[in-house]
XYZ file of C-alpha atoms in Angstrom:
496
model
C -29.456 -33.765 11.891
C -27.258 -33.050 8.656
C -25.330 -36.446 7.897
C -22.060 -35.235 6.312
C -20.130 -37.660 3.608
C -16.758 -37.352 2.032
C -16.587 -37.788 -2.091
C -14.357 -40.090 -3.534
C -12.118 -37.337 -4.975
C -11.553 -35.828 -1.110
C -10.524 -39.351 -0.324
C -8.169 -39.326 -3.077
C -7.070 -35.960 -1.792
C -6.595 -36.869 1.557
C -4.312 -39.879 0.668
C -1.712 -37.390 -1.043
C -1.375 -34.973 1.543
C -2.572 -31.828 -0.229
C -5.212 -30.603 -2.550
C -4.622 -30.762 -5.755
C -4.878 -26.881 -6.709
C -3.091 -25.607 -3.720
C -0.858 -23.031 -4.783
C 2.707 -23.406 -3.516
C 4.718 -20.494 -1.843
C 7.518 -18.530 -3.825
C 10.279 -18.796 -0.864
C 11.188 -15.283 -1.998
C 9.943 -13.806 1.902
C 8.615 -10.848 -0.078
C 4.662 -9.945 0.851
C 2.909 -11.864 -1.718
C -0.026 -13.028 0.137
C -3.578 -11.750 -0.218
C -4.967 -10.827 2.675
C -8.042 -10.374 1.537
C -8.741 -13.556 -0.536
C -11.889 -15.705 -0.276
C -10.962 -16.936 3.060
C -13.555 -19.605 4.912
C -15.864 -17.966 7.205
C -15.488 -18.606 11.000
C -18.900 -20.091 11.413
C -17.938 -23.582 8.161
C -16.855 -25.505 11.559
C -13.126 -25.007 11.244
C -11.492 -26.194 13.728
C -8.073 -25.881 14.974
C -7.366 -28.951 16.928
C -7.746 -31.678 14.180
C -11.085 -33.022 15.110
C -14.462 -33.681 13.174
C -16.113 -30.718 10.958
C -19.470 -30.073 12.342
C -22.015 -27.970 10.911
C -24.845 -28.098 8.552
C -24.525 -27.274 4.773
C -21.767 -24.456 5.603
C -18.439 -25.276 4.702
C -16.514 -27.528 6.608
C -13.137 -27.614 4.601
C -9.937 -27.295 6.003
C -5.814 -28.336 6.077
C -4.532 -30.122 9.089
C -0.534 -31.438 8.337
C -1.154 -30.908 4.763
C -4.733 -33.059 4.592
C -7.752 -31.530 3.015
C -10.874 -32.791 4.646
C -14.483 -31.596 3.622
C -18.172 -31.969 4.439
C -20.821 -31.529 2.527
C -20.231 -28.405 0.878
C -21.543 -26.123 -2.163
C -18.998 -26.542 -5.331
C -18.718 -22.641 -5.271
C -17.708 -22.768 -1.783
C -15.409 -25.525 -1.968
C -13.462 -24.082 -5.141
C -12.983 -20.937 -3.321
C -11.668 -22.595 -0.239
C -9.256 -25.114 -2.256
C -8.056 -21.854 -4.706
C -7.368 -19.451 -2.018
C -6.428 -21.192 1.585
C -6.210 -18.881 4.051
C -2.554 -18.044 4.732
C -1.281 -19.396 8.148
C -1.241 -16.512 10.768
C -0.241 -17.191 14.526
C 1.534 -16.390 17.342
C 4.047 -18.978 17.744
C 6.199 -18.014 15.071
C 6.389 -15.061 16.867
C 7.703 -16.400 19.893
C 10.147 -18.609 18.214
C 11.436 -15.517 16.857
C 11.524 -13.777 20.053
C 13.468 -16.395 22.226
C 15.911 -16.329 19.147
C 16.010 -12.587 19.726
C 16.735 -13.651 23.520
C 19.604 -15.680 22.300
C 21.041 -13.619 19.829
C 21.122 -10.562 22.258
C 23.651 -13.177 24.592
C 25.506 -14.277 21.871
C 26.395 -10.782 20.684
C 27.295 -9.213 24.393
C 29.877 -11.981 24.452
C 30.908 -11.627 20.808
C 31.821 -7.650 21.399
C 33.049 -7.741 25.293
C 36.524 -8.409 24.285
C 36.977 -4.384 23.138
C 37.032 -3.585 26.901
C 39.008 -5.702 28.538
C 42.362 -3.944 26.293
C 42.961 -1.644 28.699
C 42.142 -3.788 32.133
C 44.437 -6.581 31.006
C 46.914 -4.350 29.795
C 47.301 -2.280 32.874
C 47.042 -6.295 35.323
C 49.049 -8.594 33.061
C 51.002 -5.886 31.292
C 50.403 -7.662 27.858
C 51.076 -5.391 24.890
C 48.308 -4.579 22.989
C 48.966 -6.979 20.429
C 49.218 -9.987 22.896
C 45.425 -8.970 23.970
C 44.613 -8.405 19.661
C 45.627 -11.903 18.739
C 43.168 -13.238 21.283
C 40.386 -10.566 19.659
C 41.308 -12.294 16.057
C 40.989 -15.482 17.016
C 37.514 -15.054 18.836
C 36.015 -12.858 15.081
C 37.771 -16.006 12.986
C 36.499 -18.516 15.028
C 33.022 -16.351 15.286
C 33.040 -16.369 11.455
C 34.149 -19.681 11.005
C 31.637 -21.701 13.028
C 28.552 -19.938 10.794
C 28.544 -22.593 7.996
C 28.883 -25.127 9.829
C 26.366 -24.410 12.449
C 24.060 -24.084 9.592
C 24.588 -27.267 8.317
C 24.826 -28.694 11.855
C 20.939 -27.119 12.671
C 19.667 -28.995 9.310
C 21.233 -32.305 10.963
C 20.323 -31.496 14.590
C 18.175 -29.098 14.982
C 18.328 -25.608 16.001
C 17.390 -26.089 19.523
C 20.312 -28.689 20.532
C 22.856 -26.631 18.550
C 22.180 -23.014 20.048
C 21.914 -24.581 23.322
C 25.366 -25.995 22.827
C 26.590 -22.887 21.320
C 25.389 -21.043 24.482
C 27.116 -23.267 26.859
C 30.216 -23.382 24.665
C 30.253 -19.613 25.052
C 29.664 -19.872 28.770
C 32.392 -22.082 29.544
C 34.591 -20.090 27.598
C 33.753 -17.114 29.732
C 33.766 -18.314 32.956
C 36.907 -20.089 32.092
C 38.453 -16.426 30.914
C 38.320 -15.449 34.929
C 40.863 -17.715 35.596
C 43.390 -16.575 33.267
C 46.776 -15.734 33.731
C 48.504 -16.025 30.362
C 48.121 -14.356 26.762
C 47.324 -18.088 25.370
C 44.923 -18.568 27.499
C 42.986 -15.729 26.257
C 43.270 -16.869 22.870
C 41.881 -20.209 24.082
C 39.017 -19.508 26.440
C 38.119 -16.322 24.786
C 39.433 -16.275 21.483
C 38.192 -20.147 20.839
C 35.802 -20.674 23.004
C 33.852 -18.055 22.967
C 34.453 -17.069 19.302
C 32.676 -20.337 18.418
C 29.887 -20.746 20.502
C 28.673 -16.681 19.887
C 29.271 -17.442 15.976
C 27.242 -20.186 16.238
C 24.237 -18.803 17.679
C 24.896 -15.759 15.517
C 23.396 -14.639 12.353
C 23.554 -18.148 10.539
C 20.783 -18.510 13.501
C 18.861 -15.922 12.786
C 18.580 -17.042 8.731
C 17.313 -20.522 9.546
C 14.794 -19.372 12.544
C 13.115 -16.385 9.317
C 13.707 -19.414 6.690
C 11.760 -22.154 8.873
C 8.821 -20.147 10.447
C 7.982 -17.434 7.887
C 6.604 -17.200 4.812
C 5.601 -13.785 4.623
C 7.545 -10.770 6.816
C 10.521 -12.811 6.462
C 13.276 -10.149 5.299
C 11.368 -8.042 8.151
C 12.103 -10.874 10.825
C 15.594 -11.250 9.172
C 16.050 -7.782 10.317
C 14.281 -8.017 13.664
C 16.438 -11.270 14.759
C 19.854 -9.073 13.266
C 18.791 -6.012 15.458
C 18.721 -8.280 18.560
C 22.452 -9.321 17.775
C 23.232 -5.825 17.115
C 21.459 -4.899 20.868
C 24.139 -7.569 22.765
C 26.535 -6.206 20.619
C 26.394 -2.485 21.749
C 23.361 -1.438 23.498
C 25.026 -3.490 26.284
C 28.691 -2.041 26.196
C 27.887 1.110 28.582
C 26.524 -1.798 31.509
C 29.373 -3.807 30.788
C 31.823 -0.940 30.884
C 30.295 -0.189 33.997
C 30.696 -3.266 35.415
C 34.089 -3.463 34.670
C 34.834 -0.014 36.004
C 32.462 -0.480 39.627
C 33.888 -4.769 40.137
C 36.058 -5.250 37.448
C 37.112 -7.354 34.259
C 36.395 -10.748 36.082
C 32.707 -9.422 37.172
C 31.779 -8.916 33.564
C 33.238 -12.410 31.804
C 31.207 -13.663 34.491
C 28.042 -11.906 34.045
C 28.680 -13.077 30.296
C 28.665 -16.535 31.262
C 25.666 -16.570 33.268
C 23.866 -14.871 30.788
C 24.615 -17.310 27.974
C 24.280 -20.422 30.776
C 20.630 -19.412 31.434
C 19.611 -18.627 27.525
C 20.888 -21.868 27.063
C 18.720 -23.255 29.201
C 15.507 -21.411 28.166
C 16.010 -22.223 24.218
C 16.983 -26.489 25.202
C 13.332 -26.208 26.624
C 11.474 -24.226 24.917
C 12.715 -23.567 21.278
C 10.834 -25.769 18.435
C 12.598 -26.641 15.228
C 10.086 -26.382 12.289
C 6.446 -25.852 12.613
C 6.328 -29.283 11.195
C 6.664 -30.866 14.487
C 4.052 -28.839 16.031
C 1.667 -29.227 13.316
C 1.572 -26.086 12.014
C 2.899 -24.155 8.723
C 4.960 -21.047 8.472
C 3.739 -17.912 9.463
C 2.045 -16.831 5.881
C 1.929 -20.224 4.312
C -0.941 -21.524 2.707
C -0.151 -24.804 2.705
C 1.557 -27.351 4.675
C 5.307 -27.338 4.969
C 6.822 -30.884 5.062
C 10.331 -30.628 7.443
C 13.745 -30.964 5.094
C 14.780 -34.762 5.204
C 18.059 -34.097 7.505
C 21.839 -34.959 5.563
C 23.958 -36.662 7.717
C 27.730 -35.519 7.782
C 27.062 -32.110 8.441
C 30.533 -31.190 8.377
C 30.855 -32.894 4.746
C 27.487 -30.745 3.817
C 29.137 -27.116 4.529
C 32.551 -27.954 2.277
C 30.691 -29.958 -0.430
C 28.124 -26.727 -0.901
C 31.068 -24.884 -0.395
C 32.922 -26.382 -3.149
C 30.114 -25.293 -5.141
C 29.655 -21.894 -4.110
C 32.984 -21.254 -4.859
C 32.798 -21.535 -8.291
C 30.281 -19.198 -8.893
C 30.719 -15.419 -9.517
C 28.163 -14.367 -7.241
C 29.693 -15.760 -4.024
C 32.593 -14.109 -4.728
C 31.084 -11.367 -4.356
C 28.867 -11.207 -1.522
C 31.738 -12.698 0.340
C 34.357 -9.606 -0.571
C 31.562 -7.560 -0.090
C 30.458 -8.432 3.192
C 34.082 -9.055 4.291
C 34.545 -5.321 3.720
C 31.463 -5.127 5.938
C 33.087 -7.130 8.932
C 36.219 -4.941 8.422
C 34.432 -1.382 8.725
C 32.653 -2.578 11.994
C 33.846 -5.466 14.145
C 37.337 -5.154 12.900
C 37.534 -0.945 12.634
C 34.819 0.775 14.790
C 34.104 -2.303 17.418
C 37.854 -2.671 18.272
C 39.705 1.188 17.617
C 36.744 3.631 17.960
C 37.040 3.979 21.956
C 41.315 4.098 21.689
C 41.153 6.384 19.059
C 38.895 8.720 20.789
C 41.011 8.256 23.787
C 43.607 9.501 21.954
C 41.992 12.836 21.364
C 41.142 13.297 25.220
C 37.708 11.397 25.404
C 37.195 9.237 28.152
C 36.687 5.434 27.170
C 32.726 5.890 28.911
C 32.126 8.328 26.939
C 33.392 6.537 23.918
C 31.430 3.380 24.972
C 28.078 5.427 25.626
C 28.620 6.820 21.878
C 28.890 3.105 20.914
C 26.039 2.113 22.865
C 23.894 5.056 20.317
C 25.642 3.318 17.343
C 23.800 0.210 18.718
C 20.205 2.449 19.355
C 20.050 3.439 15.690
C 21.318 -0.295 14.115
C 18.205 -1.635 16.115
C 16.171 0.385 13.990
C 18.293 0.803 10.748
C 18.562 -3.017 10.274
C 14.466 -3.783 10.899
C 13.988 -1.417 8.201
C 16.082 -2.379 5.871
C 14.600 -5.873 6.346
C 11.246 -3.989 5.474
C 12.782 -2.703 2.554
C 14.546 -5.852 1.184
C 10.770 -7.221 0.840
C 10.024 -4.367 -1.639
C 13.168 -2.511 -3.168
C 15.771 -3.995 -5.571
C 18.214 -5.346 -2.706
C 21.053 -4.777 -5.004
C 20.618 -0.873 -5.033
C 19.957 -1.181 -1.517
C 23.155 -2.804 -0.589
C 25.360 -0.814 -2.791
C 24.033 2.730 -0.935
C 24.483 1.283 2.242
C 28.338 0.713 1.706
C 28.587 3.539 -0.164
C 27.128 6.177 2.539
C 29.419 4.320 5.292
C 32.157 4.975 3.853
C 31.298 8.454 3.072
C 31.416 8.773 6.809
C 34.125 6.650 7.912
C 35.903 9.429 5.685
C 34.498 12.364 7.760
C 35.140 10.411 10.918
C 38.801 12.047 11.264
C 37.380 15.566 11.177
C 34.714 14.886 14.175
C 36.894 13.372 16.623
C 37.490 15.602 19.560
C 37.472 14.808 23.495
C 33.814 15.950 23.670
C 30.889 14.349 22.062
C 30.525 17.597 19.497
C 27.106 17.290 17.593
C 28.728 16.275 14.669
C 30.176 13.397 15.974
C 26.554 12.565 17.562
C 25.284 12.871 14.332
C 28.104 10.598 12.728
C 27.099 8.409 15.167
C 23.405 8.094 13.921
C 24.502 7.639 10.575
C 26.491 4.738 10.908
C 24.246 3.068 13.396
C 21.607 3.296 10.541
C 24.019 1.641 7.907
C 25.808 -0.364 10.129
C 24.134 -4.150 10.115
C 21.599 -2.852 7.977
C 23.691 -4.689 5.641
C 22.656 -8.310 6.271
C 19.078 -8.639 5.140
C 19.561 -7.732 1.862
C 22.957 -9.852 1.712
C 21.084 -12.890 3.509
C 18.052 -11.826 0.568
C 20.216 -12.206 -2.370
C 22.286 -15.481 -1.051
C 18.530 -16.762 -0.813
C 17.984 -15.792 -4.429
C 21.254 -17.402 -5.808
C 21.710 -20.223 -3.956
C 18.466 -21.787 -3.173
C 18.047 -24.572 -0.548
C 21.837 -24.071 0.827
C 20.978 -20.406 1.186
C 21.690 -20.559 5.436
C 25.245 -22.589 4.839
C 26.196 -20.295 2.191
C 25.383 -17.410 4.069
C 27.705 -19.166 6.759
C 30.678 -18.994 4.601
C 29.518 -15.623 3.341
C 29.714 -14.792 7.152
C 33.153 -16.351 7.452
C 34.466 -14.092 5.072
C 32.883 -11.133 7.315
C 34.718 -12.297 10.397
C 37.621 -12.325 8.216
C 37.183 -8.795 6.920
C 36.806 -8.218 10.921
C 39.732 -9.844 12.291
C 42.357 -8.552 9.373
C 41.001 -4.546 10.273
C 41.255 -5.420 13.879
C 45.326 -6.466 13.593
C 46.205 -4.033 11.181
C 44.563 -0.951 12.681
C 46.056 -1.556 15.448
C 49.598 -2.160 13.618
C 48.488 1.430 11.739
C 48.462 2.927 15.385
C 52.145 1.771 16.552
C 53.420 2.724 12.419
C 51.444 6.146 11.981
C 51.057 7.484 15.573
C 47.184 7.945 14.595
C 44.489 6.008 13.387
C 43.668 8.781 11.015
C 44.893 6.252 7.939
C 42.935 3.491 8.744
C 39.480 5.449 8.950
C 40.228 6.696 5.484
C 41.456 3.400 3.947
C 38.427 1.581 5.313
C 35.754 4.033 3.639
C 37.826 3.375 0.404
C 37.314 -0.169 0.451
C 33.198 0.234 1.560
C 33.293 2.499 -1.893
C 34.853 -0.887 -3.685
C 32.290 -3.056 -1.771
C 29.218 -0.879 -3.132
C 31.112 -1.416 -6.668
C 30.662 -5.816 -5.664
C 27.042 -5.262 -4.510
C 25.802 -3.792 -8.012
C 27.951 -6.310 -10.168
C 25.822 -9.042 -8.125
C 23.677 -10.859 -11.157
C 20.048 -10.796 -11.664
C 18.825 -14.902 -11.879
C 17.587 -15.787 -15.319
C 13.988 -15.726 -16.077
């Protein structure tokens, strides 16, 4: 039998929690890693559990929470094994990210229902169309609003209690919606209620679950978990049109509600914070990741790193760039695409079925631009994204007709592919400016989106009654996504 010791310099090793030489990650996301490195062999007695290295003169070297422990070990070997740990590659991450997926595909079906329910209140209640909007801009404020500090509330808490609550919040808000019989009551159970728990499960949610559990693939997940918002958001508005048109408005609030009751459920048990408190790293780290020391006054966290974004250029300009963003979708397309089709003849399940392909191509369109925010200049990227939307938004009067023509399919495509395609590379470069309060200041970033969203949703609407035609407000918004491209590029580069 081989007796195995430890030196005196492990020991010392041991005590501080990580090898001296370990290299430390970059926190850029991009695909840095080597894959390829001098990685231990299978057979040095590596085990994944924690236990005792066995083996004979192999190596027996690994990290477990950040400690390096070795056996007996060649100095070659051991170099090579303390100078190029293997990155950490399993499977949880990946099912962290996809009950997040789960979660965000609930929280944007309840975030977007509120476009068809115009025309079944309008026709029960008889509430004028502006009655029903004010309840729609409440729930995108209140969606936007609730970002930062759900952020700052999932450093303090944790993700799992707060998405949970989010989900329930939303829940409540649409069961409560059934038993409406007023305009303000809208604005309360839907607008409010709603509006805040889907924001906070929303895409400040998706930042901290590619932040926490990924090292490398992280703008990739960042547009994976953005896709699955974007697949509540519209892949699911032909079902819940249907719905509504077999069983009615009160059928689909419900089904709403149930749906973000049992995600709730399934992400109190089963969703895990940080791979910290499982033991494990990142997906892609090579070393241990100690969990952030939580700040309590989470509400006092999101306005003091407000207070300092605010002062900066470059918040300024994500924010009126990305609030341009929330006003060309949620607030123009989400809200007066299926009345202003209507207007030219088009049924409104026809017009929901072509929103339902907007949603098919922003699956794909934002995953790839996640891909390419890990290896192009996200600047350029973000700037040709605005700029090509709006170069359709100003087509979009031309191509509306009461048939889907192929050129309105084809419009279609397009702005599926550019539509959310816009947040990795915006959630990329609030990473690069703004460090460790990256996820709040994406929050407020997201605030100003909702914004964007709710101002576009009132006054195209107010364009409608003034104009007889939404003709004006397509063309004004792809002015202003020509302005936002103009923000993107002035975004500075960090000094060297």
């Amino acid at each position: 039998m081989t007796s195995h010791t430890t030196s005196d310099s492990t020991a010392d090793t041991t005590s501080s929690g990580a090898p001296d030489s370990a290299p430390t990650s970059n926190g850029t996301g991009n695909d840095t890693g080597d894959d390829t490195g001098d990685d231990i062999s299978n057979d040095t007695g590596c085990a994944a559990d924690g236990h005792g290295v066995t083996g004979g003169s192999t190596t027996g070297e690994r990290a477990t929470s950040g400690h390096l422990r070795t056996a007996s070990t060649p100095t070659g070997a051991r170099t090579r094994a303390r100078t190029h740990p293997r990155p950490e590659r399993h499977i949880l991450p990946w099912l962290i990210a996809a009950l997040a997926a789960l979660a965000l595909i609930t929280a944007g079906a309840a975030g977007t229902l509120a476009g068809l329910l115009v025309g079944p209140l309008h026709r029960e209640f008889g509430w004028s169309r502006s009655m029903i909007g004010a309840g729609s801009l409440v729930s995108l404020v209140m969606y936007g609003a609730s970002a930062p500090f759900a952020a700052a509330l999932m450093d303090r808490f944790g993700m799992r209690r707060v998405v949970s609550g989010a989900l329930g919040l939303a829940g409540t808000g649409a069961a409560l919606t059934a038993t409406m019989a007023a305009p303000w009551q809208f604005a309360l159970y839907w607008g409010l209620l709603v509006g805040l728990g889907s924001g906070a499960a929303a895409l400040a949610f998706a930042a901290a679950v590619a932040e926490r559990w990924f090292v490398r693939r992280r703008g990739l997940v960042t547009g994976i978990l953005t896709a699955a918002g974007v697949v509540g958001q519209f892949v699911f508005l032909p079902v819940l049109a249907g719905v509504i048109g077999a069983y009615g408005w009160r059928a689909a609030v419900l089904a709403v509600a149930v749906a973000a009751f049992g995600t709730g459920a399934l992400v109190l048990l089963f969703l895990r914070d940080h791979p910290a408190d499982v033991g494990q790293r990142p997906y892609g780290a090579t070393e241990f990741v100690p969990r952030r020391a939580p700040e309590p006054g989470a509400a006092r966290r999101a306005v003091r790193v407000l207070g300092g974004a605010v002062r900066s250029g470059p918040f300024w300009l994500l924010a009126g760039s990305f609030a341009v963003c929330g006003a060309s979708t949620n607030g123009v397309m989400w809200n007066h695409f299926a009345p202003a089709a209507h207007d030219h003849g088009m049924p409104v399940t026809l017009a929901a079925s072509l929103l339902s392909l907007v949603g098919i191509f922003n699956v794909a369109g934002t995953v790839a631009s996640g891909w390419l925010s890990d290896r192009l200049d996200v600047r350029r990227l973000l700037a040709s994204y605005y700029a090509l939307r709006g170069l359709s938004l100003f087509a979009l009067p031309l191509l509306l007709s009461a048939t889907a023509r192929p050129q309105l399919l084809a419009f279609m495509v397009v702005f599926g592919l550019l539509d959310v395609a816009t947040v990795p590379p915006t959630i990329a470069l609030c990473r690069e400016r703004f460090g460790a309060d990256a996820t709040v200041v994406f929050g407020w970033v997201g605030a100003a989106h909702q914004l964007g969203a709710g101002l576009l949703a009132l006054l195209g609407g107010a364009a409608r009654d003034v104009f007889g035609s939404y003709d004006p407000m397509w063309v004004a918004t792809g002015a202003l996504c020509a302005a936002a491209a103009i923000l993107a590029l002035a975004v500075p580069r960090p000094r060297a």
